[in-house]
Coordinates of C-alpha atoms and ligand atoms in Angstrom, one line a residue:
M1 CA -15.4 6.6 -7.3
N2 CA -16.9 4.1 -9.7
L3 CA -15.8 0.8 -11.2
D4 CA -16.5 0.1 -14.9
Y5 CA -16.2 -3.7 -15.4
T6 CA -17.7 -3.9 -18.9
N7 CA -14.4 -5.2 -20.3
M8 CA -14.1 -8.0 -17.7
L9 CA -17.0 -10.0 -19.0
A10 CA -17.6 -12.3 -22.0
P11 CA -18.8 -12.0 -24.6
T12 CA -17.9 -8.3 -24.6
V13 CA -14.3 -9.4 -24.2
A14 CA -13.6 -12.8 -25.6
G15 CA -11.4 -13.9 -22.8
G16 CA -13.5 -12.4 -20.1
V17 CA -15.4 -14.0 -17.2
D18 CA -18.3 -16.1 -18.7
A19 CA -21.7 -14.8 -18.1
E20 CA -22.9 -18.0 -16.4
A21 CA -20.1 -18.0 -13.8
W22 CA -20.7 -14.3 -13.2
S23 CA -24.4 -14.8 -12.5
A24 CA -23.7 -17.8 -10.4
S25 CA -21.2 -15.9 -8.3
T26 CA -23.8 -13.8 -6.5
A27 CA -24.4 -16.6 -4.0
A28 CA -20.6 -17.0 -3.5
F29 CA -20.3 -13.3 -2.9
A30 CA -23.2 -13.2 -0.5
A31 CA -21.5 -15.9 1.5
A32 CA -18.2 -14.0 1.4
H33 CA -19.9 -10.9 2.5
A34 CA -21.6 -12.7 5.4
H35 CA -18.3 -14.2 6.4
V36 CA -16.6 -10.7 6.5
A37 CA -19.5 -9.4 8.5
S38 CA -19.2 -12.2 11.1
E39 CA -15.4 -11.7 11.3
H40 CA -16.0 -8.0 11.9
A41 CA -18.6 -8.8 14.6
R42 CA -16.0 -11.1 16.1
G43 CA -13.7 -8.1 16.4
V44 CA -11.1 -9.3 13.9
L45 CA -11.4 -6.7 11.1
G46 CA -10.5 -3.5 13.1
F47 CA -9.7 -1.5 9.9
L48 CA -13.5 -1.2 9.3
D49 CA -13.9 0.8 12.5
L50 CA -11.1 3.3 12.1
P51 CA -13.2 6.1 10.5
E52 CA -15.2 6.4 13.7
D53 CA -12.3 6.0 16.2
D54 CA -12.2 9.6 17.4
R55 CA -9.8 8.7 20.2
L56 CA -7.2 7.4 17.9
Q57 CA -7.6 10.3 15.5
R58 CA -7.3 12.8 18.4
Q59 CA -4.1 11.0 19.5
V60 CA -2.7 11.5 16.0
L61 CA -3.6 15.2 15.6
D62 CA -2.4 16.0 19.2
A63 CA 0.9 14.2 18.5
A64 CA 1.3 16.1 15.2
A65 CA 0.7 19.4 16.9
E66 CA 3.0 18.5 19.8
I67 CA 5.8 17.6 17.5
H68 CA 5.5 20.9 15.7
G69 CA 5.6 22.8 19.0
R70 CA 8.2 20.8 21.0
S71 CA 10.0 23.5 23.1
G72 CA 13.7 23.3 23.2
T73 CA 13.7 21.5 19.9
K74 CA 14.4 23.4 16.7
R75 CA 11.5 23.6 14.4
V76 CA 11.0 20.2 12.8
T77 CA 12.3 20.3 9.2
D78 CA 12.3 16.5 8.5
V79 CA 10.2 13.6 9.6
V80 CA 11.6 10.1 9.0
V81 CA 9.4 7.0 9.1
L82 CA 11.4 3.9 10.1
G83 CA 9.3 0.9 9.1
I84 CA 8.8 -1.8 6.5
G85 CA 5.9 -3.5 4.7
G86 CA 2.6 -2.2 6.0
S87 CA 4.4 0.2 8.2
A88 CA 6.0 2.0 5.2
L89 CA 3.9 1.5 2.1
G90 CA 0.9 3.4 3.4
P91 CA 2.9 6.6 4.3
I92 CA 4.7 6.4 0.9
A93 CA 1.4 6.1 -1.0
L94 CA -0.1 9.0 1.0
R95 CA 2.9 11.3 0.4
T96 CA 3.0 10.6 -3.4
A97 CA -0.8 11.0 -3.7
L98 CA -1.5 14.0 -1.5
A99 CA 1.6 16.0 -0.8
A100 CA 2.6 18.5 -3.5
P101 CA 4.6 16.8 -6.2
R102 CA 8.3 16.6 -5.3
W103 CA 7.5 17.5 -1.8
N104 CA 10.9 16.9 -0.3
E105 CA 12.5 19.1 -3.0
L106 CA 10.4 22.1 -2.1
D107 CA 11.7 24.8 0.1
D108 CA 10.3 25.7 3.5
A109 CA 8.0 28.4 2.2
Q110 CA 6.7 26.2 -0.6
R111 CA 5.9 23.4 2.0
G112 CA 4.1 25.9 4.2
G113 CA 6.6 25.3 7.0
R114 CA 5.7 21.6 7.0
P115 CA 8.5 19.1 7.3
R116 CA 9.9 16.9 4.5
L117 CA 8.8 13.3 4.8
H118 CA 11.3 10.5 4.3
V119 CA 10.4 6.8 4.6
L120 CA 13.3 4.5 5.3
D121 CA 11.8 1.1 4.4
N122 CA 14.9 -0.9 4.0
V123 CA 18.2 -1.6 5.8
D124 CA 20.4 -1.0 2.8
P125 CA 23.4 0.8 4.4
A126 CA 23.9 3.1 1.4
S127 CA 20.4 4.6 1.7
V128 CA 20.6 4.9 5.5
T129 CA 23.9 6.6 5.5
A130 CA 22.9 8.9 2.7
L131 CA 19.8 10.0 4.4
L132 CA 21.4 10.5 7.9
G133 CA 24.1 12.5 6.2
R134 CA 21.6 15.1 5.0
L135 CA 19.7 15.5 8.2
A136 CA 20.1 17.7 11.3
P137 CA 19.5 15.7 14.4
A138 CA 17.9 18.5 16.4
S139 CA 15.3 19.3 13.8
T140 CA 14.5 15.8 12.7
V141 CA 11.8 13.6 14.2
F142 CA 11.9 9.8 13.7
I143 CA 8.6 7.9 13.7
V144 CA 9.5 4.3 14.5
T145 CA 6.6 2.3 13.2
S146 CA 6.1 -1.4 13.9
K147 CA 2.9 -3.2 14.8
S148 CA 4.7 -6.1 16.4
G149 CA 7.4 -3.8 17.9
G150 CA 10.1 -6.3 17.1
T151 CA 10.7 -6.5 13.3
A152 CA 14.4 -7.0 12.7
E153 CA 14.8 -4.4 9.9
T154 CA 12.9 -1.7 11.8
M155 CA 14.7 -2.4 15.1
A156 CA 18.1 -2.3 13.3
Q157 CA 17.1 1.1 11.8
Y158 CA 16.0 2.3 15.2
L159 CA 19.3 1.2 16.8
V160 CA 21.4 3.0 14.1
V161 CA 19.3 6.2 14.5
R162 CA 19.3 6.0 18.2
G163 CA 23.1 5.8 18.3
W164 CA 23.3 8.7 15.7
L165 CA 21.0 10.8 17.8
E166 CA 22.9 10.1 21.1
Q167 CA 26.2 11.0 19.6
A168 CA 24.8 14.4 18.5
L169 CA 22.3 15.2 21.3
G170 CA 23.3 13.0 24.3
D171 CA 20.5 12.5 26.8
A172 CA 18.1 14.6 24.7
A173 CA 18.0 11.9 22.0
P174 CA 14.6 10.4 23.0
R175 CA 13.0 13.8 22.3
Q176 CA 13.5 13.2 18.6
L177 CA 11.6 9.9 18.7
I178 CA 8.0 8.9 18.5
F179 CA 6.8 5.3 18.3
V180 CA 3.8 3.8 16.6
T181 CA 3.0 0.3 17.8
D182 CA 0.7 -2.2 19.4
P183 CA -1.1 -0.8 22.5
E184 CA 0.3 -3.4 24.8
K185 CA 2.7 -5.9 23.2
G186 CA 6.2 -5.8 21.8
A187 CA 9.6 -4.3 22.5
L188 CA 8.8 -0.8 21.3
R189 CA 5.9 -0.5 23.7
A190 CA 8.1 -1.6 26.6
L191 CA 10.8 0.8 25.5
A192 CA 8.3 3.7 25.2
R193 CA 7.2 3.1 28.8
R194 CA 10.7 2.8 30.1
E195 CA 11.9 6.0 28.4
S196 CA 8.7 8.1 28.3
V197 CA 8.8 8.2 24.5
T198 CA 5.4 9.2 23.0
A199 CA 3.9 6.0 21.5
L200 CA 0.8 6.0 19.4
E201 CA -1.4 3.0 19.1
I202 CA -2.1 0.6 16.2
P203 CA -5.2 -1.2 17.5
A204 CA -4.5 -4.9 18.2
N205 CA -7.1 -5.9 15.6
V206 CA -5.6 -3.9 12.8
G207 CA -2.9 -5.8 10.8
G208 CA 0.1 -4.1 9.3
R209 CA -1.1 -4.0 5.7
F210 CA -4.5 -2.7 6.8
S211 CA -3.1 0.0 9.0
V212 CA -2.8 3.0 6.7
L213 CA -5.7 4.8 8.3
T214 CA -4.2 4.4 11.8
A215 CA -1.3 6.6 13.1
V216 CA 0.9 4.6 10.7
G217 CA -0.3 6.7 7.8
M218 CA -2.2 9.4 9.6
L219 CA 0.6 10.8 11.7
P220 CA 2.9 11.4 8.7
A221 CA -0.1 12.7 6.7
A222 CA -1.1 15.1 9.5
M223 CA 2.5 16.4 9.7
M224 CA 2.4 17.2 6.0
G225 CA -0.9 19.1 6.5
I226 CA -3.0 16.5 4.7
D227 CA -6.7 16.6 5.6
T228 CA -7.0 13.4 7.7
H229 CA -10.7 14.0 8.3
A230 CA -11.4 13.9 4.6
L231 CA -9.4 10.6 4.3
L232 CA -11.5 9.0 6.9
A233 CA -14.8 10.4 5.5
G234 CA -13.9 8.9 2.1
A235 CA -13.1 5.5 3.8
A236 CA -16.3 5.6 5.7
A237 CA -18.3 6.4 2.6
M238 CA -16.8 3.5 0.7
R239 CA -17.3 1.1 3.6
D240 CA -21.0 2.1 3.9
R241 CA -21.5 1.8 0.1
C242 CA -20.1 -1.8 0.4
A243 CA -22.4 -2.7 3.3
T244 CA -24.7 -4.6 0.8
D245 CA -24.4 -8.2 -0.1
D246 CA -26.1 -7.4 -3.5
L247 CA -23.0 -8.0 -5.6
V248 CA -23.7 -5.6 -8.4
R249 CA -24.1 -2.7 -6.0
N250 CA -21.0 -3.4 -4.0
P251 CA -17.9 -2.1 -5.9
A252 CA -15.3 -3.9 -3.7
G253 CA -17.4 -7.1 -4.0
V254 CA -17.4 -6.8 -7.8
F255 CA -13.6 -6.2 -8.0
A256 CA -12.9 -9.2 -5.6
T257 CA -15.3 -11.6 -7.3
L258 CA -14.2 -10.8 -10.8
Q259 CA -10.5 -11.2 -9.9
W260 CA -11.3 -14.5 -8.1
L261 CA -13.3 -15.8 -11.1
A262 CA -10.7 -14.7 -13.6
D263 CA -8.1 -16.6 -11.6
T264 CA -9.9 -19.8 -10.6
R265 CA -12.2 -20.2 -13.7
H266 CA -10.1 -18.6 -16.5
Q267 CA -6.5 -19.2 -15.4
R268 CA -5.8 -15.5 -15.0
P269 CA -4.0 -15.4 -11.7
I270 CA -1.9 -12.3 -12.5
H271 CA -3.6 -9.0 -11.5
V272 CA -2.1 -5.8 -12.8
L273 CA -3.0 -2.5 -11.1
M274 CA -2.2 0.4 -13.5
P275 CA -3.0 4.0 -12.4
Y276 CA -2.9 6.6 -15.1
S277 CA -1.7 9.2 -12.6
D278 CA 1.8 9.8 -11.1
A279 CA 0.1 10.7 -7.8
L280 CA -1.3 7.2 -7.6
R281 CA 1.8 5.2 -8.7
D282 CA 2.6 4.3 -5.1
L283 CA -0.9 3.3 -4.4
A284 CA -0.2 0.4 -6.7
G285 CA 2.8 -0.6 -4.6
W286 CA 0.6 -0.5 -1.5
F287 CA -2.0 -2.6 -3.2
V288 CA 0.6 -5.2 -4.3
Q289 CA 1.5 -5.9 -0.6
L290 CA -2.1 -6.0 0.4
W291 CA -3.2 -8.4 -2.3
A292 CA -0.1 -10.6 -2.3
E293 CA 0.5 -11.1 1.5
S294 CA -3.2 -11.4 2.2
L295 CA -4.2 -13.9 -0.5
G296 CA -1.1 -16.0 -1.5
K297 CA -1.1 -18.9 0.9
H298 CA -1.8 -22.5 1.7
R299 CA -5.2 -23.6 2.8
A300 CA -3.7 -26.6 4.6
P301 CA -0.1 -27.7 5.1
G302 CA 1.2 -29.4 2.0
D303 CA -1.4 -28.2 -0.4
P304 CA -0.1 -26.6 -3.7
G305 CA -0.9 -23.0 -2.6
F306 CA -3.5 -20.5 -3.8
G307 CA -3.8 -16.9 -4.6
P308 CA -3.2 -14.2 -7.3
T309 CA 0.0 -12.4 -8.2
P310 CA -0.3 -8.6 -8.2
I311 CA 1.8 -6.5 -10.5
P312 CA 2.1 -2.7 -10.3
A313 CA 2.2 -0.7 -13.5
L314 CA 1.9 3.0 -14.4
G315 CA 0.2 4.6 -17.3
A316 CA 1.2 5.9 -19.7
T317 CA 4.9 5.0 -18.8
D318 CA 4.3 1.2 -18.9
Q319 CA 2.7 1.4 -22.4
H320 CA 6.4 1.5 -23.4
S321 CA 7.4 -1.4 -21.1
Q322 CA 4.9 -4.0 -19.8
V323 CA 1.9 -3.4 -22.1
Q324 CA 3.5 -5.5 -24.9
L325 CA 3.4 -8.4 -22.5
F326 CA -0.1 -7.7 -21.4
M327 CA -1.3 -7.6 -25.0
E328 CA 0.6 -10.6 -26.5
G329 CA 2.2 -12.5 -23.7
P330 CA 0.4 -15.4 -21.9
G331 CA -3.3 -14.8 -21.4
D332 CA -2.9 -15.1 -17.6
K333 CA -3.7 -11.5 -16.5
T334 CA -6.3 -9.0 -15.7
V335 CA -5.6 -5.3 -15.8
T336 CA -7.2 -2.8 -13.6
F337 CA -6.8 0.8 -14.6
I338 CA -7.2 3.8 -12.3
A339 CA -8.5 6.9 -14.2
V340 CA -8.6 10.4 -12.8
A341 CA -11.5 12.4 -14.4
A342 CA -10.1 15.9 -13.6
P343 CA -6.3 15.9 -13.2
T344 CA -4.8 18.7 -11.2
G345 CA -3.5 21.7 -13.2
D346 CA -3.9 20.4 -16.7
V347 CA -1.4 21.7 -19.3
E348 CA -2.3 22.8 -22.8
I349 CA 0.0 21.5 -25.5
P350 CA 1.1 24.4 -27.7
A351 CA 0.1 24.2 -31.4
L352 CA 3.7 24.4 -32.7
H353 CA 5.3 22.6 -35.7
G354 CA 1.9 22.2 -37.3
D355 CA 3.6 21.1 -40.5
V356 CA 5.2 18.1 -38.9
P357 CA 2.6 15.2 -38.8
E358 CA 4.1 13.5 -35.8
L359 CA 3.7 16.7 -33.7
G360 CA 1.0 18.8 -35.3
Y361 CA -1.9 16.7 -34.2
L362 CA -1.0 17.2 -30.5
G363 CA -1.3 21.0 -30.5
G364 CA -4.4 22.3 -28.7
H365 CA -4.9 19.2 -26.7
R366 CA -4.0 18.9 -23.0
L367 CA -1.5 16.6 -21.3
G368 CA -4.2 15.2 -18.9
E369 CA -6.5 14.7 -21.9
L370 CA -3.7 12.8 -23.7
L371 CA -3.0 10.7 -20.6
D372 CA -6.7 9.7 -20.3
I373 CA -7.1 9.1 -24.1
E374 CA -4.1 6.7 -23.9
R375 CA -5.8 4.9 -21.0
Q376 CA -8.9 4.4 -23.0
A377 CA -6.9 3.3 -26.0
T378 CA -5.0 0.8 -24.0
A379 CA -8.2 -0.6 -22.4
G380 CA -9.8 -0.8 -25.8
A381 CA -6.8 -2.5 -27.4
L382 CA -6.6 -5.1 -24.6
A383 CA -10.3 -5.7 -24.9
R384 CA -9.9 -6.2 -28.6
R385 CA -7.3 -8.8 -28.0
G386 CA -9.5 -10.6 -25.5
R387 CA -7.6 -9.4 -22.5
P388 CA -10.0 -8.6 -19.6
N389 CA -9.7 -5.3 -17.9
M390 CA -11.6 -2.9 -15.7
T391 CA -11.3 0.8 -14.7
V392 CA -11.7 2.4 -11.3
Q393 CA -12.4 6.1 -11.9
V394 CA -12.1 8.9 -9.4
D395 CA -13.0 12.6 -10.0
R396 CA -9.7 13.9 -8.7
V397 CA -6.8 12.7 -6.5
D398 CA -7.7 14.3 -3.1
A399 CA -7.9 13.0 0.5
N400 CA -11.5 11.9 0.2
A401 CA -10.8 9.9 -3.0
L402 CA -7.8 8.3 -1.5
G403 CA -9.7 7.3 1.6
Q404 CA -12.3 5.6 -0.7
L405 CA -9.6 3.8 -2.6
F406 CA -7.8 2.5 0.5
M407 CA -11.1 1.2 1.9
F408 CA -12.1 -0.2 -1.5
F409 CA -9.0 -2.3 -1.9
E410 CA -8.9 -3.4 1.8
L411 CA -12.5 -4.6 1.6
A412 CA -11.9 -6.3 -1.7
T413 CA -9.0 -8.1 -0.1
V414 CA -11.1 -9.5 2.7
Y415 CA -13.9 -10.5 0.3
A416 CA -11.3 -12.2 -1.9
G417 CA -9.9 -14.0 1.2
A418 CA -13.3 -15.4 1.9
L419 CA -13.8 -16.4 -1.8
Y420 CA -10.4 -18.1 -1.9
G421 CA -11.0 -19.7 1.5
V422 CA -7.8 -18.3 3.0
D423 CA -7.2 -16.1 6.1
P424 CA -6.2 -12.7 4.7
M425 CA -5.0 -11.5 8.0
N426 CA -2.0 -13.8 8.5
Q427 CA 1.3 -14.3 6.7
P428 CA 2.8 -17.5 8.0
G429 CA 4.9 -17.9 4.9
V430 CA 7.3 -15.2 5.9
E431 CA 8.1 -16.8 9.2
L432 CA 10.7 -19.4 8.1
G433 CA 12.9 -16.8 6.5
K434 CA 12.7 -14.7 9.6
Q435 CA 13.7 -17.6 11.7
F436 CA 16.7 -18.4 9.5
T437 CA 17.8 -14.7 9.7
Y438 CA 17.6 -14.9 13.5
A439 CA 19.6 -18.1 13.5
M440 CA 22.4 -16.6 11.3
L441 CA 22.5 -13.5 13.5
G442 CA 22.8 -15.5 16.7
R443 CA 19.5 -14.7 18.3
A444 CA 19.2 -16.8 21.4
D445 CA 15.7 -18.2 20.8
A446 CA 16.4 -19.4 17.3
E447 CA 18.0 -22.8 18.1
Q448 CA 15.6 -24.9 16.2
A449 CA 15.9 -22.7 13.1
R450 CA 19.7 -23.0 13.4
Q451 CA 19.5 -26.7 13.3
E452 CA 17.2 -26.6 10.3
W453 CA 19.4 -24.1 8.6
N454 CA 22.4 -26.3 9.1
L455 CA 20.7 -29.2 7.3
L456 CA 20.0 -27.2 4.1
P457 CA 22.3 -27.8 1.1
K458 CA 25.2 -25.5 1.0
P459 CA 26.5 -23.8 -2.2
Q460 CA 28.6 -26.4 -4.2
A461 CA 31.7 -25.3 -6.1
N462 CA 30.8 -27.4 -9.2
R463 CA 27.5 -25.5 -9.4
M464 CA 29.0 -22.1 -9.6
V465 CA 30.0 -20.3 -12.8
Ligands
PA5_501 O1 1.1 -6.7 6.8 C1 1.9 -7.1 7.6 O2 1.5 -7.5 8.7 C2 3.4 -7.1 7.4 O3 3.7 -6.8 6.1 C3 4.0 -6.0 8.3 O4 3.5 -4.7 8.0 C4 5.5 -6.0 8.2 O5 6.0 -7.3 8.3 C5 6.1 -5.1 9.3 O6 5.7 -5.5 10.5 P1 5.7 -4.6 11.8 O7 4.8 -3.5 11.5 O8 5.2 -5.5 12.9 O9 7.1 -4.2 12.0

């Protein structure tokens, strides 16, 4: 993987990060790097240790093998992840990137006997009902994923699924369940003990949005036959490459520092991630949560708030949607492209209709070539308009490359946290909404939130139209 940041810098790109600020940032980055190292030494950044955690990885592979071979259960045809946020976005990104395209539409033989993978990441009743209506209880395994073991949406999904399983299978219902949660804390861990449900661990020092390389992502990946060793090897290689505090040799450091400078020095707080690869489209969604929830926050109560706004996009599709805005809208953005040097199974465009100018020039080229040329063209056009952009390039979309990308963005996020001066590991801003939800649903320990909720303005008839 490499990062080309030529188009992020002035004077190459008129609106880029100015050369003086960039040179001066080496010291700021060295301090951020030292901060990350000391947080790691303090045991806070557990995601950095996952590639070497053989015990956790063995747990995952054993569980995947055990689920396949559960006696008395029909062969597993479907795996459903119940989870939200960091407990869902990683598995979704992994499936889109590394399972065969349209995995769930393939038949058993095409999937090599591996199960379909569904990720139920919301509590919209229409989606839940539609999915359950298509599943056979005895051949479906539900992976209930929650680091805290108590998230309202995931617990509600679990209760619905548990009721559905009990109706169909009676006392055998727990056999269709597997939990992924904190090693000690939370309701799921307690339930697992009480009911002898297999429960894999998310290490206490790995936060939800940094957990894709724990059982959260690795169990669904292993069930689909994805090479989990290669994922971890890629992640380890990227982590080791970023062990240096020499900014220009540290790709995650360069990404984080340029984005931070673009935001804080050049009023470009909107950070677009635009893979030119359908396989990587959900990596952009995963990144959005990581960047937004880690970096958008107060430094102290009452301050105006800091942090960038990430936007997902997809090339070439978004050239016909958001790129107009990126080119001519407010100059408040950076765009990071992801390019794939050798796309899987390139397709030659037949040389037909040679006499029609709008079609003739395409003949003899390949679709992957067209896609990549369009990426270069868009990057060049943005640069020409003074819109800074950079490109992450991978050779191909495989498990090793994806492991590198996960680690690259996770490390960039903790570096950016240090540069912005915020704690990237917490998310206090989501708490109040959760408390109001508990209050409205009548949760016993939400009395204070209930009182606060009751004081809020209520909808007024004269303000409705
Ligand atoms: O990154 C985070 O910590 C959050 O987005 C969580 O992943 C999300 O809230 C789900 O939490 P949990 O895994 O505890 O159910």
